[in-house]
Structure formats: C-alpha cells, structure tokens
Coordinates of C-alpha atoms (C1' of nucleotides) in Angstrom, one line a residue:
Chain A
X1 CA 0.0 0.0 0.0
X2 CA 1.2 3.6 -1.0
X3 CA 2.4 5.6 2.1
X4 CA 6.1 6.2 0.4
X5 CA 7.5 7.9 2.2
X6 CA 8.8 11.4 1.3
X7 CA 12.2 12.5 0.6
X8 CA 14.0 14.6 3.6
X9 CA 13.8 17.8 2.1
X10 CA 10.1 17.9 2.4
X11 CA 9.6 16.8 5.6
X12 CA 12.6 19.5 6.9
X13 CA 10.6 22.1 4.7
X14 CA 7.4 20.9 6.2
X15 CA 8.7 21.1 10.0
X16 CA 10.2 24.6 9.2
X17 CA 6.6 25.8 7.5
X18 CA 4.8 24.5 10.5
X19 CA 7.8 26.3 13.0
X20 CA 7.6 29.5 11.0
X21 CA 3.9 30.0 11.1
X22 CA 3.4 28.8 14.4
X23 CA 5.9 31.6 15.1
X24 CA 4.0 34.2 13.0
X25 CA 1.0 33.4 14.5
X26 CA 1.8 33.6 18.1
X27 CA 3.1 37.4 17.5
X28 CA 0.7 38.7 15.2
X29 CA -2.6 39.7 16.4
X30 CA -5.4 39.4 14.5
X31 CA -4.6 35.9 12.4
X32 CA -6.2 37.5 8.8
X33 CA -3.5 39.7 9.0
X34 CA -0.5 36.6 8.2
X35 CA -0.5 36.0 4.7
X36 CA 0.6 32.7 2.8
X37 CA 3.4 34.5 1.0
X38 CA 4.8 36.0 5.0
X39 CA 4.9 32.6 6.2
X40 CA 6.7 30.8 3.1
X41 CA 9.3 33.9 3.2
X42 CA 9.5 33.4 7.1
X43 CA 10.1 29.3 6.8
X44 CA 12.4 30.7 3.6
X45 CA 10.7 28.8 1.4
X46 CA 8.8 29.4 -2.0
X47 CA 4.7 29.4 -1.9
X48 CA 4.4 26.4 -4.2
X49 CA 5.8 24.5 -0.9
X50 CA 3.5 25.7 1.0
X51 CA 0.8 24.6 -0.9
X52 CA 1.8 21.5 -1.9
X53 CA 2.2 20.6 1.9
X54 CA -0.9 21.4 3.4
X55 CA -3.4 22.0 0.8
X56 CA -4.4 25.4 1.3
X57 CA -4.4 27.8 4.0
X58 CA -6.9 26.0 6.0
X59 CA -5.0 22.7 6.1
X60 CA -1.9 24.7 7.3
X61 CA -3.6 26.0 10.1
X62 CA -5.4 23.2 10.9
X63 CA -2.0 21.3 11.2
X64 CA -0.5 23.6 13.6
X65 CA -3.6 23.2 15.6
X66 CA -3.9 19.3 15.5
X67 CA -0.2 19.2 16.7
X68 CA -1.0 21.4 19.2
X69 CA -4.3 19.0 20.2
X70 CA -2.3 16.0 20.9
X71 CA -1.6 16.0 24.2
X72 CA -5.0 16.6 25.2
X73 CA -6.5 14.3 23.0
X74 CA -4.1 11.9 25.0
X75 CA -4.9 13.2 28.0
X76 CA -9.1 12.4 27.5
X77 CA -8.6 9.1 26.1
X78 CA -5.8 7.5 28.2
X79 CA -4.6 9.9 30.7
X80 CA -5.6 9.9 34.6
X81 CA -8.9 11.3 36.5
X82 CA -10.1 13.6 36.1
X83 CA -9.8 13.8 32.3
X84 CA -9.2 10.4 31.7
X85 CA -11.7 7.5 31.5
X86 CA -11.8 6.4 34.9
X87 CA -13.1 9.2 36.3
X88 CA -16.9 9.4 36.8
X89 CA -18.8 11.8 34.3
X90 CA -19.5 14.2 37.4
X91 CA -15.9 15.0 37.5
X92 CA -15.3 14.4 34.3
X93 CA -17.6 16.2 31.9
X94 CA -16.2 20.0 34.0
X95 CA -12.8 18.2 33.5
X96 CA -13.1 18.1 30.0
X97 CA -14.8 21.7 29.8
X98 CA -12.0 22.7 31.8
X99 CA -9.2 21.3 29.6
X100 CA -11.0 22.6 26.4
X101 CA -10.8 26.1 28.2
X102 CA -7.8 25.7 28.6
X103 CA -6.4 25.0 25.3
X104 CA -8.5 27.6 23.8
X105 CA -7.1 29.8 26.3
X106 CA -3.6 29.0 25.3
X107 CA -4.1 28.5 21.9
X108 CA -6.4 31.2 21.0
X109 CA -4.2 32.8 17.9
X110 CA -4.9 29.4 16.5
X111 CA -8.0 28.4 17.2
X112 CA -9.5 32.0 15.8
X113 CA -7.3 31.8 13.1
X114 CA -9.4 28.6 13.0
X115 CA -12.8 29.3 13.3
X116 CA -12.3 32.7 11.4
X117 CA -11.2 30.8 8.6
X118 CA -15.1 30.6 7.3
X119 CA -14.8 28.2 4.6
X120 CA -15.8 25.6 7.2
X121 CA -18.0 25.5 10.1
X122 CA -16.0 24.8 13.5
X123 CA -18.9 22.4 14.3
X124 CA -17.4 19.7 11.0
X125 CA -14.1 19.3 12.5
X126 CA -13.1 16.3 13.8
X127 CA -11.5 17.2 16.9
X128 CA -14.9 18.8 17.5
X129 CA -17.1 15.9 17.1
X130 CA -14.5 14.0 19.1
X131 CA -15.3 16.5 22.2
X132 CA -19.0 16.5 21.4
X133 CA -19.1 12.9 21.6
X134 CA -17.5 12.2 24.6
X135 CA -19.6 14.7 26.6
X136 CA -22.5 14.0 25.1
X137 CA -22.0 10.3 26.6
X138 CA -20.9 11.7 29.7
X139 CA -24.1 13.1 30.0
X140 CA -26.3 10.9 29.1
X141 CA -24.5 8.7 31.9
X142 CA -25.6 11.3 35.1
X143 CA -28.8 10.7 35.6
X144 CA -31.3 13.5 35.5
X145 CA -30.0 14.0 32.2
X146 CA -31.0 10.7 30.0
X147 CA -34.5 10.8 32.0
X148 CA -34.4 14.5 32.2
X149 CA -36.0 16.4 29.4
X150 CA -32.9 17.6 28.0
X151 CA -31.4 16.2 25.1
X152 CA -27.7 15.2 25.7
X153 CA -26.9 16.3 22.5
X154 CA -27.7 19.8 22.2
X155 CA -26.5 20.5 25.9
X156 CA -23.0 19.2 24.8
X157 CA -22.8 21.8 22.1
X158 CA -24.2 24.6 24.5
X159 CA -21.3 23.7 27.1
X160 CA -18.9 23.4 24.5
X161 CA -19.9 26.7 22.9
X162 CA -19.4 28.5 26.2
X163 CA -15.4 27.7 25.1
X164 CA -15.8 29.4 21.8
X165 CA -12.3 30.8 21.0
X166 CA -13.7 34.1 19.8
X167 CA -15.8 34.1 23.1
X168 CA -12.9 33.9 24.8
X169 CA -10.6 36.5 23.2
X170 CA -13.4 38.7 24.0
X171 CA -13.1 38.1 27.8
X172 CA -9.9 38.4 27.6
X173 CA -9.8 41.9 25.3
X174 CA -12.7 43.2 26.4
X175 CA -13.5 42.4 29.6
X176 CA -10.0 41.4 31.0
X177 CA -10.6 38.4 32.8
X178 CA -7.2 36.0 33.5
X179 CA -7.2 32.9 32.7
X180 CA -8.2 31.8 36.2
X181 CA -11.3 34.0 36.4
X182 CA -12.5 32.2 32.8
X183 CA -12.1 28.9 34.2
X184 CA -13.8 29.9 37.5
X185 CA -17.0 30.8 35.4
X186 CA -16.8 28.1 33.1
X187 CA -16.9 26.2 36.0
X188 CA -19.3 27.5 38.1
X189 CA -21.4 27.5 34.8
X190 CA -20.6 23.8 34.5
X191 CA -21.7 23.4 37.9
X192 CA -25.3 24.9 37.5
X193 CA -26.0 22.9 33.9
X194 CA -25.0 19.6 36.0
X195 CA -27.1 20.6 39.1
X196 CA -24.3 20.1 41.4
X197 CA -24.0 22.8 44.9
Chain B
X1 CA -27.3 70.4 12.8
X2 CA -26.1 68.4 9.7
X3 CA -28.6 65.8 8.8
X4 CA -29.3 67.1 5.5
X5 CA -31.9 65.0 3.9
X6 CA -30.6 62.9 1.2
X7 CA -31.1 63.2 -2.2
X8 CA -34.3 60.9 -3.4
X9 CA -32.0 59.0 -6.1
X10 CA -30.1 58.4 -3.0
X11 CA -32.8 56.9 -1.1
X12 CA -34.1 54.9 -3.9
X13 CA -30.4 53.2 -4.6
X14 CA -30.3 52.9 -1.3
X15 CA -33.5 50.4 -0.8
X16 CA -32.5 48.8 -4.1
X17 CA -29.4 47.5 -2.7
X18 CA -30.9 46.4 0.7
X19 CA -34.1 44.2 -1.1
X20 CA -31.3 42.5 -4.0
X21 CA -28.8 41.5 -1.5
X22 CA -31.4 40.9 0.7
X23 CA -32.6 38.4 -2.6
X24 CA -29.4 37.4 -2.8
X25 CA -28.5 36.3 0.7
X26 CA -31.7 34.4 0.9
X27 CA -31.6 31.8 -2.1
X28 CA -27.9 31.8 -2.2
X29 CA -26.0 29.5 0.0
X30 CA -22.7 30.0 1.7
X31 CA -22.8 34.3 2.2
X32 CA -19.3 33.9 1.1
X33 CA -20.4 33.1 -2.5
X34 CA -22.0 36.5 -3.4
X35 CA -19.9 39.3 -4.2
X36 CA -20.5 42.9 -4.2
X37 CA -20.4 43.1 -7.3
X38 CA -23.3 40.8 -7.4
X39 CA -24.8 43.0 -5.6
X40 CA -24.7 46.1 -7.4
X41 CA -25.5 44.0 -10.7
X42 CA -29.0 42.8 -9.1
X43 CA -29.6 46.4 -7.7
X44 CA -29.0 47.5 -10.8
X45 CA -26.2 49.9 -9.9
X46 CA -22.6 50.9 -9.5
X47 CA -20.3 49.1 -7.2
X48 CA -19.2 52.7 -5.7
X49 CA -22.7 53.5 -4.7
X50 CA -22.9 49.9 -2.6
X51 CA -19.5 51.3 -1.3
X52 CA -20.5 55.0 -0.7
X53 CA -24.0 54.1 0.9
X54 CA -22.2 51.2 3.4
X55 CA -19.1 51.7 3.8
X56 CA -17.9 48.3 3.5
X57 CA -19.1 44.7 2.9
X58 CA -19.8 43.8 6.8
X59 CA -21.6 47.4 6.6
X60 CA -24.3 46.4 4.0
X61 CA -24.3 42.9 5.8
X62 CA -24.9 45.0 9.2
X63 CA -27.8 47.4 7.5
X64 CA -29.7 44.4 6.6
X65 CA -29.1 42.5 10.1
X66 CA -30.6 44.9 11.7
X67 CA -33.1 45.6 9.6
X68 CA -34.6 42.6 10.3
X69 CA -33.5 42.9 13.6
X70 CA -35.9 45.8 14.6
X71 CA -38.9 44.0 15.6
X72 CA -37.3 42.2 17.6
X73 CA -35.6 44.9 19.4
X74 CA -39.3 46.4 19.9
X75 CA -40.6 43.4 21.2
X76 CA -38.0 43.1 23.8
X77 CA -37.5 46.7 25.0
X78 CA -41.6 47.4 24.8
X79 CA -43.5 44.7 24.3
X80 CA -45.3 41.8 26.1
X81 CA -44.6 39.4 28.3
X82 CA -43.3 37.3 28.5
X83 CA -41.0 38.8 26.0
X84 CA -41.6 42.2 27.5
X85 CA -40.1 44.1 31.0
X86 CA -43.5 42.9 32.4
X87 CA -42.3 39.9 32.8
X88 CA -41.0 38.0 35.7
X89 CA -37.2 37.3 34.9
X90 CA -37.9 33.6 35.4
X91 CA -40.2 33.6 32.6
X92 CA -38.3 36.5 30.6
X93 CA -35.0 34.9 30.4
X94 CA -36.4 32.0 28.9
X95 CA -38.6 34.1 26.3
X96 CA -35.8 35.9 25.2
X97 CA -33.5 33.1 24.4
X98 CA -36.1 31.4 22.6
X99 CA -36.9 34.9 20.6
X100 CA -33.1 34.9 19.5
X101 CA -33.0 31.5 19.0
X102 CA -36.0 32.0 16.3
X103 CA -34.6 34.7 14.6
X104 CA -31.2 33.4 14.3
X105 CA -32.7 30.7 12.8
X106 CA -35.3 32.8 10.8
X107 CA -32.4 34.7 9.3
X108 CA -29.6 32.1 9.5
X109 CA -28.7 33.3 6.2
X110 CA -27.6 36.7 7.4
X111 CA -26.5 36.1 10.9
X112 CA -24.2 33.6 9.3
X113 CA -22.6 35.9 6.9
X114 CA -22.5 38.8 9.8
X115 CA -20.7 36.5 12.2
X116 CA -18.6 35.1 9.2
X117 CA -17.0 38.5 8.2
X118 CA -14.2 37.7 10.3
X119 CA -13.5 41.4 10.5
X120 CA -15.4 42.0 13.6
X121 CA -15.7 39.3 16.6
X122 CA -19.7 39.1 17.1
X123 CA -19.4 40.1 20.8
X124 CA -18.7 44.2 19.8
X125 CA -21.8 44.0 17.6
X126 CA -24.6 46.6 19.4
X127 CA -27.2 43.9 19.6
X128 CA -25.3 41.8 21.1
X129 CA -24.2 43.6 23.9
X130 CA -27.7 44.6 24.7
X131 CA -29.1 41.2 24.4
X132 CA -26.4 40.3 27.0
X133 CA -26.7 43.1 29.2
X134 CA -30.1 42.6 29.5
X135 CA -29.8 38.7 30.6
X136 CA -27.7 39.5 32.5
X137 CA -29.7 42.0 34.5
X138 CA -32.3 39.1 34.3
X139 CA -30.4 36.1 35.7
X140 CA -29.3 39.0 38.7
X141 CA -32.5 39.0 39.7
X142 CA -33.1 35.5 40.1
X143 CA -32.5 33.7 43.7
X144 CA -30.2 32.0 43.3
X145 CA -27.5 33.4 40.5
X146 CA -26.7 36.6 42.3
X147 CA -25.8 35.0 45.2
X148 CA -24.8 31.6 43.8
X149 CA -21.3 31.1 42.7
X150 CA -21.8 31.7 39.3
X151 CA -21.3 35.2 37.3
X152 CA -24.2 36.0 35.9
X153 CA -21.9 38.2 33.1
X154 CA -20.4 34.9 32.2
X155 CA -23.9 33.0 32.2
X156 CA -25.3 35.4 30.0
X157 CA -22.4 34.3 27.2
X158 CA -22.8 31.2 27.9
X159 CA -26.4 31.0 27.2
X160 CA -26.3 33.6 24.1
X161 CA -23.5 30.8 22.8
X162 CA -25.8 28.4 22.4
X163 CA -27.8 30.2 20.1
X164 CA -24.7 30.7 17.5
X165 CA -25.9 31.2 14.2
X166 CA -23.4 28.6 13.2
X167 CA -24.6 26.4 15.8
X168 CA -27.9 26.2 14.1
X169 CA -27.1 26.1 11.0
X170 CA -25.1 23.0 11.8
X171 CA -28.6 22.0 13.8
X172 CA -30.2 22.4 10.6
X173 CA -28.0 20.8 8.3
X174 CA -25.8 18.2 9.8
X175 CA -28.5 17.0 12.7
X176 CA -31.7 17.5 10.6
X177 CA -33.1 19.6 13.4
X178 CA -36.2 21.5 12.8
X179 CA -37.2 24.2 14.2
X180 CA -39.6 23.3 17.0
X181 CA -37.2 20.7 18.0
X182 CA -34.6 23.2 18.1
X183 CA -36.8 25.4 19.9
X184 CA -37.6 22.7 22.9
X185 CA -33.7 21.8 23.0
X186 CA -32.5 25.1 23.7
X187 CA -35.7 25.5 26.2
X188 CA -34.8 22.2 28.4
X189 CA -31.1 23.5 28.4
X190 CA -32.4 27.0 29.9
X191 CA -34.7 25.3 32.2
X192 CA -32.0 23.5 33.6
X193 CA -29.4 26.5 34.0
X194 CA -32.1 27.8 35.7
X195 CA -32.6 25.2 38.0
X196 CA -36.5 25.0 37.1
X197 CA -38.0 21.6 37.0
Chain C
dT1 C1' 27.8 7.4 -11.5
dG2 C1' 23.4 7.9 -14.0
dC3 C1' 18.8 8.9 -14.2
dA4 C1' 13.8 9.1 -13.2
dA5 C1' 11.0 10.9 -9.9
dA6 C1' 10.0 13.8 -6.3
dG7 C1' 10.4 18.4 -4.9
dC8 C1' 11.4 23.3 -5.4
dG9 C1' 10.5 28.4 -6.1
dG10 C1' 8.8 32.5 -7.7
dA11 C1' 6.6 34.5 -11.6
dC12 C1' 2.0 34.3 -12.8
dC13 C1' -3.2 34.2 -12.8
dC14 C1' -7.7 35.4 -11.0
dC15 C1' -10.9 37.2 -8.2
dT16 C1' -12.7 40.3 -4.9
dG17 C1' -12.9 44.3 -1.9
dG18 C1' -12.4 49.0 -2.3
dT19 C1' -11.3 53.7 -4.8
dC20 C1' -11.2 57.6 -8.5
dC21 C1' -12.9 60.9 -11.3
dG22 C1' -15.4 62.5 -15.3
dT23 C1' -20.4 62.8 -16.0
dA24 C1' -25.3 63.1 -14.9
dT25 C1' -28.8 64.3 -11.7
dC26 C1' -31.0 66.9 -8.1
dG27 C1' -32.7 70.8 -5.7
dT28 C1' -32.7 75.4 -4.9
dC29 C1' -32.4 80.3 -5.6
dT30 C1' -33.6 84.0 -8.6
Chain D
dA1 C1' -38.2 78.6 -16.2
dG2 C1' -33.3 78.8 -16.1
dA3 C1' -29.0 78.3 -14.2
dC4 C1' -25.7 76.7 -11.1
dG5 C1' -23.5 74.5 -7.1
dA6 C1' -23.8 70.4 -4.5
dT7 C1' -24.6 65.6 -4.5
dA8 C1' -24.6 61.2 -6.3
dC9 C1' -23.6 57.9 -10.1
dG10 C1' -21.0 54.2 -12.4
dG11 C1' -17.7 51.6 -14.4
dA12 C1' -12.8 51.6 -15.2
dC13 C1' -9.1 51.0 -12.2
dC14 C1' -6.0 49.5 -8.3
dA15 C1' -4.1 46.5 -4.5
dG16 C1' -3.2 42.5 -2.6
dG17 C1' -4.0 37.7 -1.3
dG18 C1' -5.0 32.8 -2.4
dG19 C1' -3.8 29.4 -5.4
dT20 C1' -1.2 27.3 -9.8
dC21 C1' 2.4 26.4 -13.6
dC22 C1' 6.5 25.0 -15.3
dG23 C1' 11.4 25.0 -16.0
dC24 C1' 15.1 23.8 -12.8
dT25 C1' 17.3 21.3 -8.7
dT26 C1' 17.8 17.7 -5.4
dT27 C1' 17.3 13.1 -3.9
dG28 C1' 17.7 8.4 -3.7
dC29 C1' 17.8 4.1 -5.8
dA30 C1' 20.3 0.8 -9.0

DNA sequence: TGCAAAGCGGACCCCTGGTCCGTATCGTCT
DNA sequence: AGACGATACGGACCAGGGGTCCGCTTTGCA
C-alpha cells in the first residue's frame, strides 16, 4: 500500500513551515493579517511548498492546531482522572470543559485563526465531534439528564460553545478576565448545567 | 445640525441594494459566494454607490441585520410578556433566548454571513451587547444566580453561545433539526441552568 | 555514476474588496 | 423657467492575497 515515504527535504521544509507560522502566529494579532506569501518567506521557502504541503491555508492552520491538540487528545482518552476515563462523568464532563478552556485559552491565535477561517463550520471538524461525543455520553450517563427532558446532545454543544475561542478573546480583550477567572465561570457555569452545589 | 436629507436617487439606490442582497442572501447559499459586485449588478447599480452608501461589505451585511433585527428589538424593549419588561425574569430569560434562537434561525442566512466576516468578533456588535446586558440584569434578579457562585456576566455568554448562528445552522444541516425541536432543545437547556423543574 | 522521480520556487493568474474621477442628476435660488 | 453648485452615479481602475504552472534542482535508488 502507498504511504512512500517522502524525501527529507520535504519533511525539513514541512517542520520549518509549521515552526515558521506557528511563530508568526503567536506574535501577530489578528490571524487574517499573516498571509501565505509571510509565512513561506518566514520558513524561507517558496509558496508552491507551501501549498503542496498542506493543501491550502486552511490545512496549514489546521496542522499547527492538530499538533498542538495532541496531548490533550491523549490526556481524555488515556490519561488519569479527572480527564481520563476512569473518572466518573460528574468529575469528568467539568474536566473536560475545563481542559478545552484551557487550550483555547492558550491557543487562542490558532483556534480564531481557525474558526475565522469561514470556509468551514467549527462544528465539522473532527476534533470537535470527538469533544461533542465524549460529553455527550458523559451526560447521558448522570442521571437526571438521560431521563431529564434535556437532550444530551444539544447540551453538549451549548457547554462546548461557552469555550468558543472568539468568546474567549473577548473576555480576555474586552472584559479582562485571566485565565483563572474564565475557568472559575466556566466552572461554576458547569456546575449549575450539572445541578451540582 | 447636519442631517441634510438625502437626495431621493439616494434613497431609492439605497433600498434597491438592501431588497437585492437581501434576494441574494436568501436563495444563495454559503454568504461567502455572493460578491458585491453581485450585488450592485442585481440592484441595478454601480459598485461605488454599494460602497458609498455602506461603507464596506460587513456594513451592507450590518444594514440588513438589523433591519430585520428591529422588531425584535421592539418586542424586547416594549412589548409583552413574556418577551416584555413585564415579565418575571424567570419567565423572561427563557422568552428571550427562545426569541433569538428564532430569529437566528429565521435569518440564518444573514446572521451567518454577519458573524462570518471575520473582521469584527460578534461580541462588539450593538445587539449583542444589549441582548447580553439585559440577561444578565435578568439572571441577577433571580435567587439563586446573584448569590450563587456563578457570574451572571459569564452565564449570559454562555447561554447567548448556544444560540450561534453557526450552531444552528449546523442543527439544521448536519442534525436534521427543525425548528420546534430546536426550539424545545434550547428551552430544556435553559430550564435546567435555571434550575426550574 | 546515472537517471527518473519527487520536490522546489517564484513568476503568474484570477478574483474580490475597495477607490477615483469625469459625468449626470438633483434641488434650490432668482 | 433657467441656471448653477452640490450631491450622487458608475464603471474603469487599483491592490493584494489565495492558489497554480512549469522549468530547474535535489534526492535516492540501481
């Protein structure tokens, strides 16, 4: 089966794209202001490469953020309580709010740069689904929320929409809460959906 | 003071515009596909009057947002319960999510392509601010959010998040979701961040 | 060492938001 | 009514960013 694998120029062109941008992005503020042609001068490397390596814009960004996913991707599906499976969905469904807070928190150049990038709805991505399914089944395992009239479903997507990245830039920006404060309120917010205190 | 009344050729390009990209917004698909020039073409005018009348893309976008958005706006600040201020804030805060929830849905078309601009996050837009401010004045008056741990600033988002226009639109289309069912999701969520039933 | 094949780069294309300026229209003042 | 300044019109024009093409270089295998 196919899967050659490709020459080591590509993949040292590849790391320094992904290094470059990551770089760009971090500084820069608003992410629509880094264009294609900064990052392939940045990573000194021509456009063509770019493209050839992710796709289009999109797939660049959506690399950076994948890498940046992995450890908490690890973390949900094999790490320890609270995030891990072995915790029981009361602790584990703010865990995982908590966590996705988190990295939106410390990731939020990319994740706007990700949701901003309009051509596809933040709700189609996989790591998305991933988080949606998760909870969801975490709900649907406390009780008063199978029985309940709520749907599981749909109250997965309102917590997880309480960590949208642009909602969070705007705490940040506008209303100046720290990190801590965010999590506080997602938190306590987490709290009240669950009917826990 | 200024205000000058416009000129009548003025006025007349001016609702031109508004009802063809109105048109245009509502058959076409993704907001992303129709161009100002389209625009102008169905309007039967110059792309420099679009410009000179709106400003900017997100400006014409913005007109017809709030537009639509009037009624609303009426129904909230003067009308009746349990939409109006006569209502209790148990039974307002309810009513009013489930009046945004319609119109996003309603006009999914342009809230789409107003939070899709990218240009401007969707938490400086006017109405959003007041649709916050005012749930959150709401959820302070009910026992149990003012004093409780949580921040009813923060709850306000939180709530307003789940009624995303991309949210929805992902409802819609990826979930089959109609609108009642919609309608009853997002009211069994509020009931429960509310702590009734 | 030879030689495909894979990869490279930057000139190039295209499309879209936004502007300019000569021309047409409006409205007002006499 | 006629004339004249102000206002608006419109389409040619510009800028710049995403994405592609193709002649040249590098790689890796025999």
């Amino acid at each position: 089966m196919p899967e050659r694998k490709p020459r080591k120029d590509a993949v040292r062109n590849r790391a320094a794209v992904l290094a470059a941008a990551d770089d760009l992005f971090a500084r820069c503020e608003s992410p629509e202001a880094i264009t294609m042609a900064d990052v392939a001068a940045a990573a000194g490397v021509g456009k063509a490469t770019l493209f050839r390596a992710f796709g289009d814009r999109t797939g660049l960004i959506r690399a950076l953020y994948e890498a940046r996913l992995e450890p908490l991707r690890n973390a949900i599906a094999a790490g320890e309580p609270p995030l891990g499976p072995a915790a029981t969905p009361l602790e584990r469904v703010p865990a995982l709010l908590d966590a996705v807070l988190c990295f939106k928190f410390d990731n939020r150049h990319l994740a706007l740069a990700l949701e901003g990038t309009g051509s596809d709805s933040p709700y189609q991505a996989t790591h998305y689904t991933r988080w949606h399914r998760t909870l969801r089944d975490l709900l649907e395992q406390i009780p008063g929320f199978a029985d309940g009239a709520a749907d599981s479903g749909f109250a997965a997507h309102a917590l997880l929409a309480a960590t949208r990245a642009d909602l969070v830039e705007h705490l940040v920006r506008h209303e100046q809460a720290e990190r801590e404060e965010a999590r506080a309120q997602l938190a306590a917010f987490t709290a009240r959906v669950l009917g826990v205190g």
